[in-house]
Amino acid sequence: KLTSLSNTNSLINVLSKHTTLKSENDNKSIIYFDIIKFKKYNVLFGDEFGNEIICKLANLIKEFKNDDEQLFALGAGKFVLLINEYIDYENLKEGRCKNLYDFLTKPFTISLNEIKLDVAIGIFNIDYNMYPTLTPQIIIKNASIAANKAKDYEGRKICIYDNGIYQIIKRDEIIAQDIENGIKNNEFVVYFQPQFDLKKNVVTGFESLLRWN
């Protein structure tokens, strides 16, 4: 193993035990880390360099990990930290995750190259009262959705998942799919509208309008 960490299958197994018990008093959260544009490091410097970055990030997160918490490597510059017995979710974001973000985004050197990672952090609170149909796959997906949303933020890229975020992303996916289908079905038509100089009574240009029929 590259990082000696447990993988996605191990995370699913751990979450499966938790979702089976569904204890209302067992408060857990997962923190999802995603190196933004990780592939560019592989393209620019090669896979071995990218592997060194993954190992570096894993070691940095380990420094912040408590003994009763578990860290998993999902591949492609993505990690999940499973937090046990966490109740103050807002403090998790504003306190611990902010400190983690600042720590992980400090410049470091690999093979004489200074690297400053851009990391997105997504938080999902495993709450069976709010989300009664949770599965391990949904838990991981929701944390990933929060991390993807965090990529749009200025400054610290940290986001807690909620249903509002899901609805926005779902809407965007539907619109994107409708546009793709519209292009395939020739539903878009371009109209050119002339622009006139009324004083000289001449056409000075055109503006294009794209209409979706």
PDB file of C-alpha atoms in Angstrom:
ATOM      1  CA  LYS A   1       0.000   0.000   0.000  1.00  0.00           C
ATOM      2  CA  LEU A   2       1.203   3.475  -0.842  1.00  0.00           C
ATOM      3  CA  THR A   3       0.205   5.113   2.461  1.00  0.00           C
ATOM      4  CA  SER A   4      -0.310   2.015   4.656  1.00  0.00           C
ATOM      5  CA  LEU A   5      -3.826   3.354   5.288  1.00  0.00           C
ATOM      6  CA  SER A   6      -7.061   1.406   5.015  1.00  0.00           C
ATOM      7  CA  ASN A   7      -8.889   1.765   1.690  1.00  0.00           C
ATOM      8  CA  THR A   8     -12.438   2.442   0.500  1.00  0.00           C
ATOM      9  CA  ASN A   9     -13.601  -1.132   1.097  1.00  0.00           C
ATOM     10  CA  SER A  10     -12.408  -0.930   4.699  1.00  0.00           C
ATOM     11  CA  LEU A  11     -14.282   2.356   5.159  1.00  0.00           C
ATOM     12  CA  ILE A  12     -17.465   0.795   3.781  1.00  0.00           C
ATOM     13  CA  ASN A  13     -17.095  -2.145   6.175  1.00  0.00           C
ATOM     14  CA  VAL A  14     -16.673   0.166   9.174  1.00  0.00           C
ATOM     15  CA  LEU A  15     -19.637   2.312   8.135  1.00  0.00           C
ATOM     16  CA  SER A  16     -21.741  -0.805   7.479  1.00  0.00           C
ATOM     17  CA  LYS A  17     -21.381  -1.840  11.120  1.00  0.00           C
ATOM     18  CA  HIS A  18     -22.368   1.647  12.204  1.00  0.00           C
ATOM     19  CA  THR A  19     -25.403   1.864   9.908  1.00  0.00           C
ATOM     20  CA  THR A  20     -26.558  -1.557  11.108  1.00  0.00           C
ATOM     21  CA  LEU A  21     -26.525  -0.435  14.751  1.00  0.00           C
ATOM     22  CA  LYS A  22     -27.952   3.042  14.040  1.00  0.00           C
ATOM     23  CA  SER A  23     -27.435   4.238  17.590  1.00  0.00           C
ATOM     24  CA  GLU A  24     -28.960   7.662  18.170  1.00  0.00           C
ATOM     25  CA  ASN A  25     -26.369   8.320  20.870  1.00  0.00           C
ATOM     26  CA  ASP A  26     -23.388   7.386  18.708  1.00  0.00           C
ATOM     27  CA  ASN A  27     -22.518  10.665  17.004  1.00  0.00           C
ATOM     28  CA  LYS A  28     -20.044  10.312  14.180  1.00  0.00           C
ATOM     29  CA  SER A  29     -18.884  12.572  11.372  1.00  0.00           C
ATOM     30  CA  ILE A  30     -16.687  12.008   8.380  1.00  0.00           C
ATOM     31  CA  ILE A  31     -14.306  14.599   7.006  1.00  0.00           C
ATOM     32  CA  TYR A  32     -13.602  14.204   3.301  1.00  0.00           C
ATOM     33  CA  PHE A  33     -10.324  15.640   1.964  1.00  0.00           C
ATOM     34  CA  ASP A  34      -9.838  16.209  -1.756  1.00  0.00           C
ATOM     35  CA  ILE A  35      -6.668  17.641  -3.317  1.00  0.00           C
ATOM     36  CA  ILE A  36      -7.951  20.091  -5.932  1.00  0.00           C
ATOM     37  CA  LYS A  37      -6.558  19.441  -9.437  1.00  0.00           C
ATOM     38  CA  PHE A  38      -4.402  16.613  -8.131  1.00  0.00           C
ATOM     39  CA  LYS A  39      -3.938  15.162 -11.627  1.00  0.00           C
ATOM     40  CA  LYS A  40      -1.897  18.187 -12.697  1.00  0.00           C
ATOM     41  CA  TYR A  41       0.947  17.053 -10.450  1.00  0.00           C
ATOM     42  CA  ASN A  42       1.024  13.664 -12.154  1.00  0.00           C
ATOM     43  CA  VAL A  43       0.979  15.326 -15.566  1.00  0.00           C
ATOM     44  CA  LEU A  44       3.671  17.898 -14.756  1.00  0.00           C
ATOM     45  CA  PHE A  45       6.011  15.834 -12.580  1.00  0.00           C
ATOM     46  CA  GLY A  46       5.038  12.187 -13.076  1.00  0.00           C
ATOM     47  CA  ASP A  47       3.202   9.546 -11.060  1.00  0.00           C
ATOM     48  CA  GLU A  48       6.022   9.022  -8.567  1.00  0.00           C
ATOM     49  CA  PHE A  49       5.926  12.703  -7.626  1.00  0.00           C
ATOM     50  CA  GLY A  50       2.131  12.487  -7.245  1.00  0.00           C
ATOM     51  CA  ASN A  51       2.582   9.503  -4.947  1.00  0.00           C
ATOM     52  CA  GLU A  52       4.950  11.522  -2.769  1.00  0.00           C
ATOM     53  CA  ILE A  53       2.292  14.211  -2.435  1.00  0.00           C
ATOM     54  CA  ILE A  54      -0.294  11.626  -1.375  1.00  0.00           C
ATOM     55  CA  CYS A  55       2.087  10.238   1.271  1.00  0.00           C
ATOM     56  CA  LYS A  56       2.872  13.757   2.478  1.00  0.00           C
ATOM     57  CA  LEU A  57      -0.802  14.682   2.854  1.00  0.00           C
ATOM     58  CA  ALA A  58      -1.562  11.390   4.615  1.00  0.00           C
ATOM     59  CA  ASN A  59       1.211  12.057   7.134  1.00  0.00           C
ATOM     60  CA  LEU A  60       0.000  15.624   7.693  1.00  0.00           C
ATOM     61  CA  ILE A  61      -3.551  14.449   8.449  1.00  0.00           C
ATOM     62  CA  LYS A  62      -2.193  11.747  10.774  1.00  0.00           C
ATOM     63  CA  GLU A  63      -0.617  14.478  12.890  1.00  0.00           C
ATOM     64  CA  PHE A  64      -4.116  15.868  13.566  1.00  0.00           C
ATOM     65  CA  LYS A  65      -5.802  12.496  14.034  1.00  0.00           C
ATOM     66  CA  ASN A  66      -6.845  11.417  17.517  1.00  0.00           C
ATOM     67  CA  ASP A  67      -6.116   7.862  18.632  1.00  0.00           C
ATOM     68  CA  ASP A  68      -9.772   6.801  18.424  1.00  0.00           C
ATOM     69  CA  GLU A  69     -10.218   8.156  14.881  1.00  0.00           C
ATOM     70  CA  GLN A  70      -9.629   6.307  11.623  1.00  0.00           C
ATOM     71  CA  LEU A  71      -8.062   7.638   8.436  1.00  0.00           C
ATOM     72  CA  PHE A  72      -8.768   6.064   5.044  1.00  0.00           C
ATOM     73  CA  ALA A  73      -7.178   6.611   1.629  1.00  0.00           C
ATOM     74  CA  LEU A  74      -9.732   6.546  -1.194  1.00  0.00           C
ATOM     75  CA  GLY A  75      -7.269   7.097  -4.043  1.00  0.00           C
ATOM     76  CA  ALA A  76      -6.568   9.977  -6.453  1.00  0.00           C
ATOM     77  CA  GLY A  77      -5.685  12.399  -3.662  1.00  0.00           C
ATOM     78  CA  LYS A  78      -8.797  11.768  -1.582  1.00  0.00           C
ATOM     79  CA  PHE A  79      -8.952  10.823   2.106  1.00  0.00           C
ATOM     80  CA  VAL A  80     -11.642  10.317   4.739  1.00  0.00           C
ATOM     81  CA  LEU A  81     -11.239  10.839   8.475  1.00  0.00           C
ATOM     82  CA  LEU A  82     -13.897   9.133  10.605  1.00  0.00           C
ATOM     83  CA  ILE A  83     -14.632  11.178  13.726  1.00  0.00           C
ATOM     84  CA  ASN A  84     -16.133   9.426  16.756  1.00  0.00           C
ATOM     85  CA  GLU A  85     -18.551  10.886  19.280  1.00  0.00           C
ATOM     86  CA  TYR A  86     -18.652  14.416  17.865  1.00  0.00           C
ATOM     87  CA  ILE A  87     -21.607  16.549  18.926  1.00  0.00           C
ATOM     88  CA  ASP A  88     -20.626  20.175  18.294  1.00  0.00           C
ATOM     89  CA  TYR A  89     -20.686  20.098  14.487  1.00  0.00           C
ATOM     90  CA  GLU A  90     -20.268  23.835  14.010  1.00  0.00           C
ATOM     91  CA  ASN A  91     -17.143  23.769  16.160  1.00  0.00           C
ATOM     92  CA  LEU A  92     -15.901  20.866  14.063  1.00  0.00           C
ATOM     93  CA  LYS A  93     -16.015  23.142  11.018  1.00  0.00           C
ATOM     94  CA  GLU A  94     -14.998  26.450  12.588  1.00  0.00           C
ATOM     95  CA  GLY A  95     -12.354  25.018  14.883  1.00  0.00           C
ATOM     96  CA  ARG A  96     -10.745  21.755  13.985  1.00  0.00           C
ATOM     97  CA  CYS A  97     -11.326  21.758  10.221  1.00  0.00           C
ATOM     98  CA  LYS A  98     -10.112  25.343   9.847  1.00  0.00           C
ATOM     99  CA  ASN A  99      -6.927  24.439  11.690  1.00  0.00           C
ATOM    100  CA  LEU A 100      -6.575  21.349   9.499  1.00  0.00           C
ATOM    101  CA  TYR A 101      -7.123  23.355   6.329  1.00  0.00           C
ATOM    102  CA  ASP A 102      -4.516  25.949   7.290  1.00  0.00           C
ATOM    103  CA  PHE A 103      -2.052  23.210   8.203  1.00  0.00           C
ATOM    104  CA  LEU A 104      -2.566  21.194   5.011  1.00  0.00           C
ATOM    105  CA  THR A 105      -2.282  24.195   2.698  1.00  0.00           C
ATOM    106  CA  LYS A 106       1.071  25.406   4.021  1.00  0.00           C
ATOM    107  CA  PRO A 107       3.864  25.151   1.418  1.00  0.00           C
ATOM    108  CA  PHE A 108       6.223  22.197   1.630  1.00  0.00           C
ATOM    109  CA  THR A 109       9.070  20.879  -0.514  1.00  0.00           C
ATOM    110  CA  ILE A 110       9.301  17.649  -2.504  1.00  0.00           C
ATOM    111  CA  SER A 111      12.368  16.943  -4.658  1.00  0.00           C
ATOM    112  CA  LEU A 112      13.412  20.611  -4.494  1.00  0.00           C
ATOM    113  CA  ASN A 113       9.944  21.697  -5.719  1.00  0.00           C
ATOM    114  CA  GLU A 114       7.870  23.911  -3.435  1.00  0.00           C
ATOM    115  CA  ILE A 115       4.287  22.677  -3.345  1.00  0.00           C
ATOM    116  CA  LYS A 116       1.248  24.495  -1.962  1.00  0.00           C
ATOM    117  CA  LEU A 117      -1.771  22.246  -2.068  1.00  0.00           C
ATOM    118  CA  ASP A 118      -5.298  23.495  -2.552  1.00  0.00           C
ATOM    119  CA  VAL A 119      -7.531  21.208  -0.520  1.00  0.00           C
ATOM    120  CA  ALA A 120     -11.321  20.997  -0.312  1.00  0.00           C
ATOM    121  CA  ILE A 121     -12.864  19.648   2.892  1.00  0.00           C
ATOM    122  CA  GLY A 122     -16.371  18.227   3.079  1.00  0.00           C
ATOM    123  CA  ILE A 123     -18.082  17.324   6.356  1.00  0.00           C
ATOM    124  CA  PHE A 124     -21.004  14.960   6.735  1.00  0.00           C
ATOM    125  CA  ASN A 125     -22.647  14.320  10.103  1.00  0.00           C
ATOM    126  CA  ILE A 126     -24.063  10.805  10.377  1.00  0.00           C
ATOM    127  CA  ASP A 127     -27.474  11.645  11.802  1.00  0.00           C
ATOM    128  CA  TYR A 128     -30.094   8.912  11.433  1.00  0.00           C
ATOM    129  CA  ASN A 129     -32.883  11.154  12.686  1.00  0.00           C
ATOM    130  CA  MET A 130     -32.276  13.543   9.801  1.00  0.00           C
ATOM    131  CA  TYR A 131     -31.191  10.901   7.259  1.00  0.00           C
ATOM    132  CA  PRO A 132     -32.951   7.618   8.219  1.00  0.00           C
ATOM    133  CA  THR A 133     -32.052   5.743   5.001  1.00  0.00           C
ATOM    134  CA  LEU A 134     -28.289   6.192   5.166  1.00  0.00           C
ATOM    135  CA  THR A 135     -25.975   3.567   3.696  1.00  0.00           C
ATOM    136  CA  PRO A 136     -22.157   3.592   3.688  1.00  0.00           C
ATOM    137  CA  GLN A 137     -22.169   4.599   0.022  1.00  0.00           C
ATOM    138  CA  ILE A 138     -24.568   7.503   0.662  1.00  0.00           C
ATOM    139  CA  ILE A 139     -22.487   8.689   3.624  1.00  0.00           C
ATOM    140  CA  ILE A 140     -19.325   8.798   1.507  1.00  0.00           C
ATOM    141  CA  LYS A 141     -21.173  10.391  -1.424  1.00  0.00           C
ATOM    142  CA  ASN A 142     -22.658  13.141   0.756  1.00  0.00           C
ATOM    143  CA  ALA A 143     -19.245  14.015   2.190  1.00  0.00           C
ATOM    144  CA  SER A 144     -17.878  14.080  -1.364  1.00  0.00           C
ATOM    145  CA  ILE A 145     -20.707  16.397  -2.460  1.00  0.00           C
ATOM    146  CA  ALA A 146     -19.814  18.786   0.365  1.00  0.00           C
ATOM    147  CA  ALA A 147     -16.126  18.737  -0.667  1.00  0.00           C
ATOM    148  CA  ASN A 148     -17.059  19.463  -4.285  1.00  0.00           C
ATOM    149  CA  LYS A 149     -19.227  22.375  -3.161  1.00  0.00           C
ATOM    150  CA  ALA A 150     -16.341  23.668  -1.026  1.00  0.00           C
ATOM    151  CA  LYS A 151     -14.220  23.971  -4.181  1.00  0.00           C
ATOM    152  CA  ASP A 152     -16.407  26.929  -5.215  1.00  0.00           C
ATOM    153  CA  TYR A 153     -15.640  28.877  -2.031  1.00  0.00           C
ATOM    154  CA  GLU A 154     -13.169  31.712  -1.685  1.00  0.00           C
ATOM    155  CA  GLY A 155     -10.692  31.441   1.156  1.00  0.00           C
ATOM    156  CA  ARG A 156     -10.960  28.299   3.260  1.00  0.00           C
ATOM    157  CA  LYS A 157     -12.700  25.613   1.239  1.00  0.00           C
ATOM    158  CA  ILE A 158     -14.725  23.866   3.950  1.00  0.00           C
ATOM    159  CA  CYS A 159     -18.382  22.843   3.639  1.00  0.00           C
ATOM    160  CA  ILE A 160     -20.865  20.953   5.818  1.00  0.00           C
ATOM    161  CA  TYR A 161     -23.339  18.858   3.842  1.00  0.00           C
ATOM    162  CA  ASP A 162     -27.058  19.584   4.040  1.00  0.00           C
ATOM    163  CA  ASN A 163     -30.044  18.813   1.835  1.00  0.00           C
ATOM    164  CA  GLY A 164     -29.934  22.302   0.324  1.00  0.00           C
ATOM    165  CA  ILE A 165     -26.510  21.596  -1.162  1.00  0.00           C
ATOM    166  CA  TYR A 166     -27.777  18.322  -2.586  1.00  0.00           C
ATOM    167  CA  GLN A 167     -30.772  20.029  -4.217  1.00  0.00           C
ATOM    168  CA  ILE A 168     -28.508  22.652  -5.862  1.00  0.00           C
ATOM    169  CA  ILE A 169     -26.136  20.016  -7.230  1.00  0.00           C
ATOM    170  CA  LYS A 170     -29.036  17.834  -8.384  1.00  0.00           C
ATOM    171  CA  ARG A 171     -30.578  20.814 -10.191  1.00  0.00           C
ATOM    172  CA  ASP A 172     -27.263  21.608 -11.890  1.00  0.00           C
ATOM    173  CA  GLU A 173     -26.908  17.965 -12.978  1.00  0.00           C
ATOM    174  CA  ILE A 174     -30.415  17.997 -14.469  1.00  0.00           C
ATOM    175  CA  ILE A 175     -29.753  21.256 -16.325  1.00  0.00           C
ATOM    176  CA  ALA A 176     -26.435  19.951 -17.655  1.00  0.00           C
ATOM    177  CA  GLN A 177     -28.104  16.763 -18.864  1.00  0.00           C
ATOM    178  CA  ASP A 178     -30.959  18.714 -20.480  1.00  0.00           C
ATOM    179  CA  ILE A 179     -28.448  20.934 -22.311  1.00  0.00           C
ATOM    180  CA  GLU A 180     -26.521  17.894 -23.532  1.00  0.00           C
ATOM    181  CA  ASN A 181     -29.746  16.318 -24.798  1.00  0.00           C
ATOM    182  CA  GLY A 182     -30.779  19.626 -26.359  1.00  0.00           C
ATOM    183  CA  ILE A 183     -27.540  19.788 -28.355  1.00  0.00           C
ATOM    184  CA  LYS A 184     -27.978  16.207 -29.559  1.00  0.00           C
ATOM    185  CA  ASN A 185     -31.582  16.885 -30.582  1.00  0.00           C
ATOM    186  CA  ASN A 186     -30.800  20.227 -32.281  1.00  0.00           C
ATOM    187  CA  GLU A 187     -33.054  22.113 -29.883  1.00  0.00           C
ATOM    188  CA  PHE A 188     -30.836  25.230 -29.873  1.00  0.00           C
ATOM    189  CA  VAL A 189     -31.228  27.839 -32.612  1.00  0.00           C
ATOM    190  CA  VAL A 190     -29.034  30.913 -33.160  1.00  0.00           C
ATOM    191  CA  TYR A 191     -30.745  34.158 -34.205  1.00  0.00           C
ATOM    192  CA  PHE A 192     -28.800  37.209 -35.363  1.00  0.00           C
ATOM    193  CA  GLN A 193     -30.299  40.557 -34.465  1.00  0.00           C
ATOM    194  CA  PRO A 194     -28.999  43.645 -36.292  1.00  0.00           C
ATOM    195  CA  GLN A 195     -27.734  46.672 -34.414  1.00  0.00           C
ATOM    196  CA  PHE A 196     -28.595  50.038 -36.032  1.00  0.00           C
ATOM    197  CA  ASP A 197     -27.054  53.473 -35.892  1.00  0.00           C
ATOM    198  CA  LEU A 198     -30.287  55.508 -36.032  1.00  0.00           C
ATOM    199  CA  LYS A 199     -28.530  58.764 -36.854  1.00  0.00           C
ATOM    200  CA  LYS A 200     -26.763  57.303 -39.882  1.00  0.00           C
ATOM    201  CA  ASN A 201     -29.494  54.770 -40.619  1.00  0.00           C
ATOM    202  CA  VAL A 202     -26.979  51.965 -41.123  1.00  0.00           C
ATOM    203  CA  VAL A 203     -26.393  48.527 -39.629  1.00  0.00           C
ATOM    204  CA  THR A 204     -23.339  48.694 -37.371  1.00  0.00           C
ATOM    205  CA  GLY A 205     -23.220  45.080 -36.243  1.00  0.00           C
ATOM    206  CA  PHE A 206     -25.143  42.077 -35.019  1.00  0.00           C
ATOM    207  CA  GLU A 207     -25.793  40.394 -31.715  1.00  0.00           C
ATOM    208  CA  SER A 208     -26.473  36.697 -31.500  1.00  0.00           C
ATOM    209  CA  LEU A 209     -29.246  35.148 -29.434  1.00  0.00           C
ATOM    210  CA  LEU A 210     -29.345  31.462 -28.603  1.00  0.00           C
ATOM    211  CA  ARG A 211     -32.873  30.163 -28.148  1.00  0.00           C
ATOM    212  CA  TRP A 212     -33.799  26.803 -26.694  1.00  0.00           C
ATOM    213  CA  ASN A 213     -36.874  25.431 -28.437  1.00  0.00           C
TER     214      ASN A 213
END
